[in-house]
Structures are given as C-alpha cells and as structure tokens.
Amino acid sequence: MTRRFTRIEHMKSALEIKNLFKNGKKVSIYGAKLFFMPNNIGFNRIGFPLPRGYGNAVQRNRAKRFSREAFRILKAHLNTGFDMLLLVYPTSENDSFRSRCVQLRTLCEKAELIKPDSDLPVEFLPADLKS
C-alpha cells in the first residue's frame, strides 16, 4: 500500500455520496462526523464534504487539506474495504492539523475501523498523552 492519497481513493460520485449519507453508519464527536459502509472493492475510499456556510474558500480548502493529510497518514492503520465521508463542522476552537488527526483517529476508533495492535503516529495522540 502506498502512502500517497491516490485518485481511486477519492469518493467523487454524487450518487455514491448520497447513498453513503442515506445508508451508511455514522459516528460523531464534537466538530466532526464519519459516515462509513463496506464497499467490497478491497481498499478504502473517502470524501471530505463540508456543510454549507463553512467559512470562506480559504477556510474550506484548509479544512479539506488537513483532512486529506490526516487520512493519508492514518490509512495504513485502517481496515480496508470501506467508503467513508468525513464531515467537519466549523467550531470556535482553533482548527489545526493535530486536532484534525485526533478527530479522525477518535472517529475511526468509535467506528472500529483501526486495525488491532496498530501503532499510531504521534500526530494522532492527544497532547496530554504524548510522551
């Protein structure tokens, strides 16, 4: 598995995205939701839709960039064969790459998508648990 975020890993089809919103399971934490369902194709695909009214273009692009990079680093530690949508909401907190990594890790743990005995990179640990 390559560490790149390849084109085939992007969910782009509006029909597939609507289907995932309608029929997928969801887990949520403050500031983010993860919709997911099995895809039977042997690798994970993910999309990063943002809700209406999520700031200006700069803020939207930054949020998507943080989400893509967090997924790219975490994907080697995930079970394969799932379609996912990471929906991030604007919060009053400072939006940072580290907070996005922690959000994605927490959501994937709640959804039981992380491989057992997976040694996660330090970016995915909360600030109070780093050594």
Backbone as CSV, one residue per row, in Angstrom:
resi,resn,N_x,N_y,N_z,CA_x,CA_y,CA_z,C_x,C_y,C_z
1,MET,0.853,-1.185,0.000,0.000,0.000,0.000,0.889,1.236,0.000
2,THR,0.598,2.121,-0.889,1.360,3.362,-0.980,0.874,4.371,0.055
3,ARG,1.769,5.248,0.460,1.390,6.276,1.425,0.747,7.476,0.745
4,ARG,0.711,7.485,-0.591,0.069,8.585,-1.303,-1.445,8.479,-1.178
5,PHE,-2.096,9.591,-1.362,-3.558,9.621,-1.408,-3.927,9.632,-2.881
6,THR,-4.206,8.462,-3.427,-4.371,8.304,-4.864,-5.766,8.694,-5.336
7,ARG,-5.884,8.856,-6.635,-7.141,9.276,-7.246,-8.271,8.276,-6.989
8,ILE,-7.957,6.980,-6.992,-9.019,5.981,-6.804,-9.533,5.956,-5.365
9,GLU,-8.814,6.586,-4.449,-9.254,6.636,-3.057,-10.217,7.790,-2.789
10,HIS,-10.418,8.660,-3.753,-11.345,9.790,-3.607,-12.761,9.324,-3.922
11,MET,-13.724,9.706,-3.117,-15.132,9.484,-3.451,-15.620,10.738,-4.149
12,LYS,-16.019,10.607,-5.404,-16.422,11.781,-6.174,-17.863,11.720,-6.671
13,SER,-18.376,10.541,-6.891,-19.702,10.389,-7.473,-20.779,10.902,-6.512
14,ALA,-21.612,11.800,-7.000,-22.699,12.343,-6.181,-23.659,11.245,-5.747
15,LEU,-23.886,10.263,-6.607,-24.785,9.159,-6.276,-24.213,8.325,-5.127
16,GLU,-22.916,8.033,-5.170,-22.294,7.260,-4.098,-22.289,8.036,-2.787
17,ILE,-22.062,9.325,-2.860,-22.048,10.155,-1.650,-23.440,10.215,-1.028
18,LYS,-24.482,10.408,-1.860,-25.853,10.412,-1.348,-26.204,9.068,-0.724
19,ASN,-25.787,7.973,-1.378,-26.051,6.643,-0.855,-25.380,6.444,0.501
20,LEU,-24.162,6.929,0.636,-23.448,6.792,1.900,-24.109,7.614,3.002
21,PHE,-24.551,8.835,2.696,-25.277,9.640,3.681,-26.571,8.942,4.104
22,LYS,-27.254,8.312,3.147,-28.557,7.710,3.420,-28.446,6.353,4.114
23,ASN,-27.537,5.491,3.633,-27.500,4.099,4.106,-26.307,3.764,4.992
24,GLY,-25.342,4.657,5.096,-24.145,4.357,5.878,-24.359,4.504,7.371
25,LYS,-23.480,3.877,8.121,-23.474,4.059,9.570,-22.727,5.349,9.860
26,LYS,-22.988,5.929,11.032,-22.285,7.161,11.364,-21.858,7.156,12.813
27,VAL,-20.725,7.793,13.054,-20.243,8.056,14.403,-19.907,9.540,14.446
28,SER,-20.018,10.127,15.622,-19.763,11.559,15.693,-19.078,11.922,16.994
29,ILE,-18.349,13.015,16.932,-17.752,13.649,18.089,-17.982,15.142,17.899
30,TYR,-17.575,15.937,18.873,-17.746,17.374,18.757,-16.941,17.881,17.563
31,GLY,-17.614,18.481,16.595,-16.945,19.092,15.457,-16.795,18.216,14.234
32,ALA,-17.181,16.939,14.296,-16.988,16.070,13.127,-17.901,14.848,13.183
33,LYS,-18.230,14.341,11.998,-18.976,13.083,11.848,-18.279,12.253,10.796
34,LEU,-18.330,10.932,10.973,-17.790,10.000,9.993,-18.909,9.074,9.561
35,PHE,-19.230,9.086,8.275,-20.182,8.151,7.683,-19.353,7.061,7.013
36,PHE,-19.760,5.797,7.175,-18.984,4.712,6.578,-19.878,3.523,6.269
37,MET,-19.448,2.738,5.276,-20.110,1.475,4.952,-19.153,0.634,4.111
38,PRO,-19.300,-0.694,4.152,-18.424,-1.562,3.357,-18.607,-1.290,1.867
39,ASN,-17.509,-1.435,1.085,-17.612,-1.172,-0.349,-17.274,-2.376,-1.225
40,ASN,-16.748,-3.451,-0.661,-16.453,-4.691,-1.398,-15.492,-4.490,-2.563
41,ILE,-14.566,-3.527,-2.478,-13.589,-3.362,-3.550,-12.149,-3.523,-3.060
42,GLY,-11.958,-3.784,-1.776,-10.632,-4.116,-1.279,-9.752,-2.953,-0.859
43,PHE,-10.213,-1.728,-1.000,-9.462,-0.579,-0.499,-10.452,0.470,-0.026
44,ASN,-9.949,1.402,0.760,-10.808,2.453,1.308,-10.915,3.622,0.341
45,ARG,-12.106,4.231,0.333,-12.319,5.481,-0.390,-12.903,6.467,0.605
46,ILE,-12.567,7.736,0.412,-13.037,8.745,1.365,-13.356,10.045,0.634
47,GLY,-14.315,10.762,1.163,-14.674,12.088,0.662,-14.712,13.057,1.827
48,PHE,-14.549,14.334,1.515,-14.498,15.369,2.545,-15.499,16.477,2.257
49,PRO,-16.795,16.189,2.328,-17.773,17.262,2.109,-17.772,18.208,3.310
50,LEU,-18.078,19.457,3.065,-18.191,20.437,4.141,-19.611,20.980,4.152
51,PRO,-20.150,21.276,5.328,-21.515,21.800,5.379,-21.592,23.194,4.780
52,ARG,-22.778,23.564,4.368,-22.980,24.915,3.846,-22.614,25.931,4.909
53,GLY,-22.036,26.995,4.477,-21.696,28.055,5.418,-20.388,27.837,6.156
54,TYR,-19.551,26.925,5.670,-18.263,26.696,6.328,-17.276,27.760,5.860
55,GLY,-17.288,28.889,6.457,-16.312,29.942,6.212,-16.168,30.353,4.759
56,ASN,-15.018,30.937,4.452,-14.747,31.342,3.080,-13.933,30.250,2.374
57,ALA,-13.553,30.501,1.133,-12.857,29.487,0.343,-11.530,29.075,0.975
58,VAL,-10.828,30.016,1.563,-9.541,29.706,2.194,-9.740,28.742,3.360
59,GLN,-10.738,28.986,4.185,-11.010,28.120,5.331,-11.473,26.731,4.882
60,ARG,-12.309,26.676,3.839,-12.767,25.377,3.327,-11.606,24.570,2.767
61,ASN,-10.747,25.209,1.976,-9.610,24.492,1.389,-8.633,24.021,2.466
62,ARG,-8.431,24.833,3.484,-7.544,24.455,4.581,-8.111,23.257,5.332
63,ALA,-9.414,23.263,5.606,-10.056,22.152,6.307,-9.930,20.857,5.504
64,LYS,-10.153,20.933,4.202,-10.022,19.739,3.364,-8.580,19.266,3.295
65,ARG,-7.640,20.190,3.219,-6.222,19.829,3.153,-5.792,19.112,4.436
66,PHE,-6.200,19.618,5.599,-5.901,18.955,6.868,-6.515,17.554,6.900
67,SER,-7.755,17.430,6.433,-8.438,16.137,6.450,-7.757,15.134,5.526
68,ARG,-7.398,15.566,4.320,-6.720,14.663,3.379,-5.392,14.169,3.935
69,GLU,-4.620,15.062,4.514,-3.312,14.677,5.040,-3.460,13.753,6.248
70,ALA,-4.423,14.011,7.110,-4.660,13.133,8.259,-5.046,11.730,7.777
71,PHE,-5.905,11.649,6.768,-6.283,10.343,6.231,-5.089,9.655,5.577
72,ARG,-4.285,10.401,4.847,-3.144,9.819,4.155,-2.190,9.147,5.152
73,ILE,-1.969,9.779,6.298,-1.080,9.215,7.303,-1.738,8.034,8.020
74,LEU,-3.033,8.130,8.286,-3.738,7.101,9.055,-4.130,5.886,8.232
75,LYS,-4.196,5.989,6.908,-4.788,4.922,6.095,-4.068,3.589,6.221
76,ALA,-2.777,3.586,6.502,-2.054,2.321,6.666,-2.490,1.573,7.925
77,HIS,-3.146,2.266,8.849,-3.571,1.663,10.107,-5.057,1.304,10.110
78,LEU,-5.729,1.478,8.973,-7.174,1.218,8.892,-7.464,-0.118,8.231
79,ASN,-8.558,-0.745,8.657,-9.064,-1.913,7.938,-9.491,-1.458,6.552
80,THR,-9.367,-2.317,5.565,-9.689,-1.940,4.194,-11.095,-2.374,3.803
81,GLY,-11.582,-1.790,2.700,-12.879,-2.164,2.161,-14.025,-1.306,2.637
82,PHE,-13.784,-0.017,2.893,-14.842,0.866,3.371,-14.886,2.151,2.552
83,ASP,-16.099,2.661,2.350,-16.313,4.010,1.843,-16.571,4.883,3.060
84,MET,-15.971,6.076,3.080,-16.099,6.965,4.236,-16.315,8.402,3.781
85,LEU,-17.033,9.137,4.587,-17.172,10.580,4.417,-16.845,11.222,5.757
86,LEU,-15.893,12.126,5.762,-15.545,12.866,6.967,-16.168,14.249,6.849
87,LEU,-17.158,14.504,7.667,-17.878,15.766,7.664,-17.393,16.581,8.858
88,VAL,-16.744,17.697,8.584,-16.165,18.538,9.630,-16.990,19.813,9.737
89,TYR,-17.319,20.184,10.967,-18.108,21.383,11.216,-17.216,22.510,11.726
90,PRO,-17.561,23.753,11.397,-16.783,24.870,11.945,-17.002,24.950,13.453
91,THR,-15.913,25.129,14.179,-16.006,25.248,15.629,-15.299,26.519,16.059
92,SER,-15.536,26.908,17.289,-14.876,28.095,17.810,-13.419,27.812,18.165
93,GLU,-13.058,26.510,18.245,-11.684,26.142,18.562,-10.771,26.429,17.373
94,ASN,-9.490,26.490,17.634,-8.505,26.689,16.584,-8.414,25.418,15.754
95,ASP,-8.689,25.517,14.455,-8.619,24.368,13.563,-7.162,24.138,13.192
96,SER,-6.631,22.981,13.567,-5.223,22.690,13.297,-5.095,21.269,12.768
97,PHE,-3.948,20.985,12.204,-3.696,19.650,11.683,-3.739,18.618,12.812
98,ARG,-3.140,18.927,13.940,-3.120,17.974,15.061,-4.540,17.691,15.557
99,SER,-5.369,18.725,15.654,-6.747,18.488,16.118,-7.522,17.643,15.108
100,ARG,-7.248,17.843,13.804,-7.918,17.028,12.788,-7.479,15.574,12.879
101,CYS,-6.191,15.341,13.137,-5.677,13.979,13.296,-6.352,13.281,14.474
102,VAL,-6.467,13.989,15.586,-7.105,13.411,16.769,-8.582,13.141,16.496
103,GLN,-9.264,14.058,15.799,-10.671,13.840,15.446,-10.825,12.580,14.602
104,LEU,-10.011,12.453,13.559,-10.127,11.302,12.662,-9.812,10.005,13.390
105,ARG,-8.784,10.000,14.229,-8.448,8.793,14.992,-9.608,8.408,15.904
106,THR,-10.168,9.373,16.614,-11.264,9.100,17.537,-12.476,8.543,16.799
107,LEU,-12.807,9.141,15.659,-13.942,8.657,14.874,-13.697,7.238,14.361
108,CYS,-12.498,6.967,13.874,-12.188,5.631,13.359,-12.180,4.591,14.473
109,GLU,-11.744,4.979,15.664,-11.807,4.057,16.801,-13.251,3.754,17.170
110,LYS,-14.099,4.786,17.192,-15.508,4.573,17.514,-16.185,3.682,16.475
111,ALA,-15.759,3.811,15.205,-16.337,3.009,14.130,-15.668,1.639,14.015
112,GLU,-14.655,1.387,14.841,-13.890,0.136,14.830,-13.243,-0.125,13.476
113,LEU,-12.673,0.926,12.888,-12.010,0.814,11.594,-10.497,0.680,11.710
114,ILE,-9.941,0.907,12.894,-8.488,0.821,13.075,-8.097,-0.627,13.329
115,LYS,-7.024,-1.060,12.651,-6.531,-2.426,12.821,-6.110,-2.638,14.269
116,PRO,-6.345,-3.854,14.782,-5.883,-4.136,16.145,-4.351,-4.100,16.208
117,ASP,-3.826,-3.727,17.341,-2.373,-3.645,17.583,-1.682,-2.716,16.604
118,SER,-2.363,-1.657,16.203,-1.787,-0.690,15.278,-1.054,0.383,16.075
119,ASP,0.188,0.661,15.703,1.000,1.664,16.375,0.831,2.996,15.647
120,LEU,-0.046,3.859,16.175,-0.370,5.109,15.512,0.747,6.138,15.644
121,PRO,0.946,6.966,14.612,1.948,8.044,14.699,1.598,9.036,15.797
122,VAL,2.582,9.773,16.254,2.407,10.701,17.369,1.395,11.800,17.051
123,GLU,1.205,12.159,15.780,0.235,13.204,15.423,-1.166,12.836,15.855
124,PHE,-1.448,11.536,15.979,-2.795,11.079,16.269,-3.062,10.894,17.756
125,LEU,-2.090,11.237,18.576,-2.285,11.140,20.024,-2.657,12.509,20.567
126,PRO,-3.593,12.542,21.507,-3.920,13.823,22.135,-2.690,14.406,22.818
127,ALA,-2.650,15.708,22.957,-1.481,16.398,23.504,-1.144,15.914,24.917
128,ASP,-2.156,15.532,25.705,-1.883,15.118,27.075,-1.369,13.682,27.184
129,LEU,-1.398,12.886,26.084,-0.934,11.501,26.127,0.437,11.295,25.481
130,LYS,0.974,12.326,24.850,2.279,12.194,24.204,3.358,12.090,25.260
131,SER,4.404,11.316,24.958,5.496,11.193,25.924,6.771,11.803,25.400
